[in-house]
Structure formats: C-alpha cells, structure tokens
Amino acid sequence: MFTHLLPLFVFQHADRGPVCLSVTVSSSKPKVEVHEHTDAVLSCEFKTEKDQSPRIEWKKKGKAVTFVYFNHKFIGSYAGRAKIEGATLTIHSVTQKDSGEYRCEVTASEDHVNLGEATVTLNVLGMTSRKARWTL
C-alpha cells in the first residue's frame, strides 16, 4: 500500500494517549492496469482527525495538471463517465488516453495539517495488447 503523508504532528494527551492532528491519505492499489473499454477503479482512502466533510479533488498529471474531480463535479471528458464513492474514483469505459498518473487530494480545513495526497498510476491496455496476450 502506498501512502503519501505530509508532516504528522502527534502529541500525548494526558487521558487518551497519542492524538493525530493531520489528514492521512493512502491508496490500497497505487498501480492499476485495465483493458480498454472497461472500468478503472482508482482507490483513495483518507482519515481525518476533526473535519467530517473534507474537500476531495482528483487531478491527472501530464504536460499540465488537469482537474478530474473538483468542487463536487467531474470536469471535461470525465463528466458523465465517472463516479466517486467516498474518495475512490471509478472511470467508466477507459481509453488509452486515460493512462497516466492521478493524484487524490484531501483537504481537511479543521485539521492541523490539512492536506494529504495519494498517487495512483493507471495503465490502460489497448486491444492489441489483449490480442497479443491470447496468442502466446
């Protein structure tokens, strides 16, 4: 499991032991490989200390960073073919253009360290890859 954490601040509470004061974000599957025209599930799990409704964003890295999910809606080509459950992103009917590095960002404004992120790499195999696999 891949986890990217920003600095974590912990202090000892007299009655309850250590207390986490930051948002933590991870992915249980940081590398996803699927065939073209199938669904890709990009996992993102988070835990916050105080903030019960953190802001969730998904971005795709490329020549420039582009938004996939921002302000509670999907952007561009992802609108109408993606869904989000918790912070996990599902892209329906992927194409090779969807291949790349995606970043899940969770902002919990009420937590001391309020930004966490996890990266998921998506590799979409084209039809030629599928044929080659079956002809071996």
Coordinates of N, CA and C in Angstrom, one line a residue:
M1 N 0.8 -1.2 0.0 CA 0.0 0.0 0.0 C 0.9 1.2 0.0
F2 N 0.6 2.2 -0.9 CA 1.3 3.4 -1.0 C 0.6 4.5 -0.2
T3 N 1.4 5.2 0.7 CA 0.8 6.3 1.4 C 1.8 7.5 1.3
H4 N 1.2 8.6 1.0 CA 2.0 9.9 1.0 C 1.4 10.7 2.1
L5 N 2.2 11.1 3.0 CA 1.8 11.9 4.1 C 2.6 13.1 4.2
L6 N 1.9 14.2 4.5 CA 2.6 15.4 4.8 C 3.0 15.3 6.3
P7 N 3.8 16.2 6.8 CA 4.3 16.0 8.2 C 3.1 15.7 9.2
L8 N 3.4 14.8 10.1 CA 2.4 14.3 11.0 C 2.8 14.9 12.4
F9 N 1.8 15.5 13.0 CA 2.1 16.1 14.3 C 1.3 15.2 15.3
V10 N 2.0 14.7 16.3 CA 1.4 13.9 17.3 C 1.7 14.4 18.7
F11 N 0.8 14.5 19.6 CA 1.1 14.9 21.0 C 0.4 13.9 21.9
Q12 N 0.9 13.9 23.1 CA 0.4 12.9 24.1 C -0.7 13.6 24.9
H13 N -1.9 13.1 24.8 CA -3.0 13.6 25.6 C -3.0 12.9 26.9
A14 N -3.1 13.6 28.0 CA -3.0 13.1 29.3 C -3.9 11.9 29.6
D15 N -5.2 11.9 29.0 CA -6.1 10.9 29.3 C -6.2 9.8 28.3
R16 N -5.9 10.1 27.0 CA -6.2 9.2 25.9 C -5.0 8.7 25.1
G17 N -3.8 9.1 25.4 CA -2.7 8.7 24.6 C -2.5 9.6 23.4
P18 N -1.7 9.1 22.4 CA -1.3 10.0 21.3 C -2.6 10.4 20.5
V19 N -2.6 11.6 20.0 CA -3.7 12.1 19.1 C -3.1 12.6 17.8
C20 N -3.7 12.1 16.7 CA -3.3 12.5 15.4 C -3.9 13.8 15.0
L21 N -3.2 14.8 14.5 CA -3.7 16.1 14.2 C -3.6 16.3 12.7
S22 N -3.5 15.3 11.8 CA -3.5 15.6 10.4 C -4.4 14.6 9.6
V23 N -4.6 15.1 8.4 CA -5.4 14.2 7.5 C -4.3 13.2 6.9
T24 N -4.7 12.0 6.8 CA -3.8 11.0 6.1 C -4.6 10.4 4.9
V25 N -3.9 10.2 3.8 CA -4.4 9.8 2.6 C -3.6 8.6 2.1
S26 N -4.2 7.6 1.6 CA -3.5 6.4 1.0 C -4.3 5.8 -0.1
S27 N -3.6 4.9 -0.8 CA -4.3 4.1 -1.9 C -3.9 2.7 -1.6
S28 N -4.9 1.8 -1.6 CA -4.7 0.4 -1.4 C -4.1 -0.3 -2.7
K29 N -4.3 0.4 -3.8 CA -3.8 -0.1 -5.1 C -3.2 1.1 -5.9
P30 N -1.9 1.4 -5.7 CA -1.3 2.5 -6.3 C -1.0 2.3 -7.8
K31 N -1.1 1.1 -8.3 CA -0.9 0.8 -9.7 C -2.1 0.0 -10.2
V32 N -2.8 0.5 -11.2 CA -4.0 -0.1 -11.8 C -3.8 -0.3 -13.2
E33 N -4.0 -1.6 -13.7 CA -3.9 -1.9 -15.1 C -5.2 -2.6 -15.5
V34 N -5.8 -2.0 -16.6 CA -7.1 -2.5 -17.1 C -7.1 -2.5 -18.6
H35 N -8.0 -3.2 -19.2 CA -8.1 -3.2 -20.7 C -9.0 -2.0 -21.1
E36 N -8.8 -1.6 -22.3 CA -9.6 -0.5 -22.9 C -11.0 -0.9 -22.9
H37 N -11.9 0.1 -22.7 CA -13.4 0.0 -22.7 C -13.9 -0.8 -21.5
T38 N -13.1 -0.9 -20.4 CA -13.6 -1.4 -19.1 C -13.5 -0.3 -18.1
D39 N -13.9 -0.6 -16.9 CA -13.9 0.4 -15.8 C -12.6 0.3 -15.0
A40 N -12.1 1.5 -14.6 CA -10.9 1.6 -13.8 C -11.3 2.1 -12.4
V41 N -10.9 1.4 -11.4 CA -11.2 1.9 -10.0 C -9.9 2.4 -9.4
L42 N -9.8 3.7 -9.1 CA -8.6 4.3 -8.5 C -9.0 4.5 -7.0
S43 N -8.4 3.7 -6.2 CA -8.7 3.8 -4.8 C -8.0 4.9 -4.0
C44 N -8.8 5.5 -3.1 CA -8.2 6.6 -2.3 C -9.0 6.5 -1.0
E45 N -8.2 6.3 0.1 CA -8.8 6.2 1.4 C -8.2 7.4 2.3
F46 N -9.0 7.9 3.2 CA -8.5 9.0 4.0 C -9.0 8.9 5.4
K47 N -8.3 9.5 6.3 CA -8.7 9.6 7.7 C -8.4 11.0 8.2
T48 N -9.4 11.6 8.8 CA -9.2 13.0 9.4 C -9.4 12.9 10.9
E49 N -8.8 13.9 11.5 CA -8.9 14.0 13.0 C -10.2 14.7 13.4
K50 N -10.5 15.8 12.7 CA -11.7 16.6 13.1 C -12.7 16.8 12.0
D51 N -12.2 17.1 10.8 CA -13.1 17.5 9.7 C -13.9 16.4 9.2
Q52 N -15.2 16.5 9.3 CA -16.1 15.4 8.9 C -16.5 15.5 7.4
S53 N -16.2 16.6 6.8 CA -16.6 16.7 5.3 C -15.4 17.4 4.6
P54 N -14.3 16.7 4.4 CA -13.2 17.3 3.8 C -13.4 17.5 2.3
R55 N -12.7 18.4 1.7 CA -12.8 18.6 0.2 C -11.9 17.5 -0.5
I56 N -12.5 16.9 -1.5 CA -11.8 15.8 -2.2 C -11.6 16.3 -3.7
E57 N -10.4 16.2 -4.2 CA -10.1 16.5 -5.6 C -9.3 15.4 -6.2
W58 N -9.5 15.2 -7.5 CA -8.7 14.3 -8.2 C -8.1 15.1 -9.4
K59 N -6.8 14.9 -9.6 CA -6.1 15.6 -10.7 C -5.3 14.5 -11.5
K60 N -5.2 14.8 -12.8 CA -4.3 14.0 -13.6 C -3.1 14.8 -14.0
K61 N -1.9 14.1 -13.8 CA -0.7 14.8 -14.2 C -0.3 14.5 -15.6
G62 N 0.2 15.5 -16.3 CA 0.6 15.3 -17.7 C 1.5 16.5 -18.0
K63 N 1.4 17.0 -19.2 CA 2.2 18.2 -19.5 C 1.8 19.3 -18.6
A64 N 0.5 19.4 -18.3 CA 0.0 20.3 -17.3 C -1.0 19.4 -16.4
V65 N -1.2 19.9 -15.2 CA -2.1 19.2 -14.3 C -3.5 19.6 -14.6
T66 N -4.4 18.6 -14.8 CA -5.8 18.9 -15.2 C -6.7 18.3 -14.1
F67 N -7.8 19.0 -13.8 CA -8.7 18.5 -12.9 C -9.6 17.4 -13.5
V68 N -9.8 16.4 -12.7 CA -10.7 15.3 -13.0 C -12.0 15.5 -12.2
Y69 N -11.9 15.8 -10.9 CA -13.0 16.0 -10.0 C -12.7 17.2 -9.1
F70 N -13.5 18.2 -9.2 CA -13.3 19.4 -8.4 C -14.6 20.1 -8.1
N71 N -14.7 20.6 -6.9 CA -15.9 21.3 -6.5 C -17.2 20.4 -6.6
H72 N -17.0 19.2 -6.3 CA -18.1 18.2 -6.3 C -18.7 17.8 -7.7
K73 N -17.8 18.0 -8.7 CA -18.3 17.6 -10.0 C -17.1 17.2 -10.9
F74 N -17.4 16.4 -11.9 CA -16.4 15.9 -12.8 C -16.2 17.0 -13.9
I75 N -14.9 17.0 -14.4 CA -14.5 18.1 -15.3 C -14.3 17.4 -16.7
G76 N -14.6 18.2 -17.8 CA -14.2 17.8 -19.1 C -14.7 16.4 -19.5
S77 N -13.8 15.6 -20.1 CA -14.2 14.3 -20.6 C -14.6 13.3 -19.5
Y78 N -14.4 13.6 -18.2 CA -14.8 12.7 -17.1 C -16.3 12.9 -16.8
A79 N -16.9 14.0 -17.1 CA -18.3 14.3 -16.8 C -19.1 13.2 -17.5
G80 N -20.0 12.6 -16.8 CA -20.9 11.6 -17.4 C -20.3 10.2 -17.5
R81 N -19.0 10.0 -17.2 CA -18.4 8.7 -17.3 C -17.6 8.3 -16.1
A82 N -17.8 9.0 -15.0 CA -17.0 8.7 -13.8 C -17.9 8.9 -12.6
K83 N -17.5 8.2 -11.5 CA -18.3 8.4 -10.3 C -17.3 8.4 -9.1
I84 N -17.7 8.9 -8.0 CA -16.9 8.9 -6.8 C -17.7 8.4 -5.7
E85 N -17.0 7.5 -4.9 CA -17.6 6.9 -3.7 C -16.6 7.1 -2.6
G86 N -17.0 7.9 -1.6 CA -16.0 8.3 -0.6 C -15.0 9.2 -1.3
A87 N -13.8 8.7 -1.4 CA -12.8 9.4 -2.2 C -12.3 8.5 -3.4
T88 N -12.9 7.3 -3.6 CA -12.4 6.4 -4.6 C -13.1 6.8 -5.9
L89 N -12.3 6.9 -7.0 CA -12.7 7.3 -8.3 C -12.9 6.1 -9.2
T90 N -14.0 6.0 -9.9 CA -14.2 5.0 -10.9 C -14.4 5.7 -12.3
I91 N -13.6 5.3 -13.2 CA -13.8 5.9 -14.6 C -14.3 4.8 -15.5
H92 N -15.5 5.0 -16.1 CA -16.1 4.0 -16.9 C -15.5 4.1 -18.4
S93 N -15.5 2.9 -19.0 CA -15.1 2.8 -20.4 C -13.8 3.6 -20.7
V94 N -12.7 3.2 -20.0 CA -11.5 3.9 -20.2 C -10.9 3.7 -21.6
T95 N -10.1 4.6 -22.0 CA -9.3 4.5 -23.3 C -7.8 4.7 -22.9
Q96 N -7.0 4.5 -23.9 CA -5.5 4.7 -23.6 C -5.2 6.1 -23.3
K97 N -6.0 7.1 -23.7 CA -5.8 8.5 -23.3 C -6.0 8.7 -21.8
D98 N -6.7 7.8 -21.2 CA -6.9 7.9 -19.7 C -5.6 7.4 -18.9
S99 N -4.7 6.7 -19.6 CA -3.5 6.3 -18.9 C -2.7 7.4 -18.3
G100 N -2.1 7.2 -17.2 CA -1.3 8.3 -16.6 C -1.3 8.3 -15.1
E101 N -0.8 9.3 -14.5 CA -0.7 9.4 -13.1 C -1.8 10.3 -12.5
Y102 N -2.6 9.8 -11.6 CA -3.7 10.5 -11.0 C -3.3 10.8 -9.5
R103 N -3.8 12.0 -9.0 CA -3.5 12.3 -7.6 C -4.8 12.6 -6.9
C104 N -5.0 11.9 -5.8 CA -6.2 12.2 -5.0 C -5.7 13.1 -3.9
E105 N -6.4 14.3 -3.7 CA -6.0 15.3 -2.7 C -7.2 15.4 -1.8
V106 N -6.9 15.4 -0.5 CA -8.0 15.6 0.5 C -7.5 16.7 1.4
T107 N -8.4 17.7 1.5 CA -8.2 18.9 2.3 C -9.1 18.9 3.4
A108 N -8.6 18.9 4.6 CA -9.4 18.9 5.9 C -9.1 20.1 6.6
S109 N -9.9 21.2 6.3 CA -9.5 22.5 6.9 C -9.5 22.6 8.4
E110 N -10.2 21.7 9.1 CA -10.3 21.8 10.5 C -9.1 21.0 11.2
D111 N -8.3 20.3 10.4 CA -7.2 19.5 11.0 C -5.9 20.4 11.0
H112 N -5.0 20.1 11.9 CA -3.8 20.9 12.0 C -3.0 20.9 10.7
V113 N -2.6 19.7 10.2 CA -2.0 19.5 8.9 C -3.2 19.1 8.0
N114 N -3.6 20.0 7.1 CA -4.9 19.9 6.5 C -4.9 19.4 5.0
L115 N -3.7 19.0 4.5 CA -3.7 18.4 3.1 C -2.9 17.1 3.1
G116 N -3.6 16.1 2.5 CA -2.9 14.8 2.2 C -3.2 14.4 0.8
E117 N -2.3 13.6 0.3 CA -2.5 13.1 -1.1 C -2.0 11.7 -1.3
A118 N -2.5 11.1 -2.3 CA -2.0 9.7 -2.7 C -2.0 9.7 -4.2
T119 N -1.1 9.0 -4.8 CA -0.9 8.9 -6.3 C -1.3 7.5 -6.7
V120 N -2.0 7.5 -7.8 CA -2.4 6.2 -8.5 C -2.0 6.3 -9.9
T121 N -1.3 5.3 -10.4 CA -0.9 5.2 -11.8 C -1.8 4.2 -12.6
L122 N -2.5 4.8 -13.6 CA -3.4 4.0 -14.4 C -2.7 3.6 -15.8
N123 N -2.7 2.3 -16.1 CA -2.2 1.9 -17.4 C -3.4 1.2 -18.1
V124 N -3.8 1.7 -19.2 CA -4.9 1.2 -20.0 C -4.3 0.4 -21.2
L125 N -4.6 -0.9 -21.2 CA -4.0 -1.7 -22.3 C -5.0 -1.7 -23.5
G126 N -4.4 -1.4 -24.7 CA -5.2 -1.4 -25.9 C -5.6 -2.8 -26.4
M127 N -6.4 -2.8 -27.4 CA -6.9 -4.1 -28.0 C -5.7 -4.9 -28.5
T128 N -4.6 -4.3 -29.0 CA -3.5 -5.1 -29.5 C -2.8 -5.8 -28.4
S129 N -2.8 -5.2 -27.2 CA -2.2 -5.8 -26.0 C -3.0 -7.1 -25.6
R130 N -4.3 -7.0 -25.7 CA -5.2 -8.1 -25.4 C -5.0 -9.3 -26.4
K131 N -4.9 -8.9 -27.7 CA -4.7 -10.0 -28.7 C -3.4 -10.7 -28.5
A132 N -2.3 -9.9 -28.2 CA -1.0 -10.4 -28.0 C -1.0 -11.4 -26.8
R133 N -1.7 -11.1 -25.8 CA -1.8 -11.9 -24.6 C -2.4 -13.3 -24.9
W134 N -3.4 -13.3 -25.8 CA -4.1 -14.6 -26.1 C -3.4 -15.4 -27.2
T135 N -2.4 -14.8 -27.9 CA -1.8 -15.6 -29.0 C -0.5 -16.2 -28.5
L136 N -0.1 -16.0 -27.3 CA 1.1 -16.6 -26.8 C 1.1 -18.1 -26.7

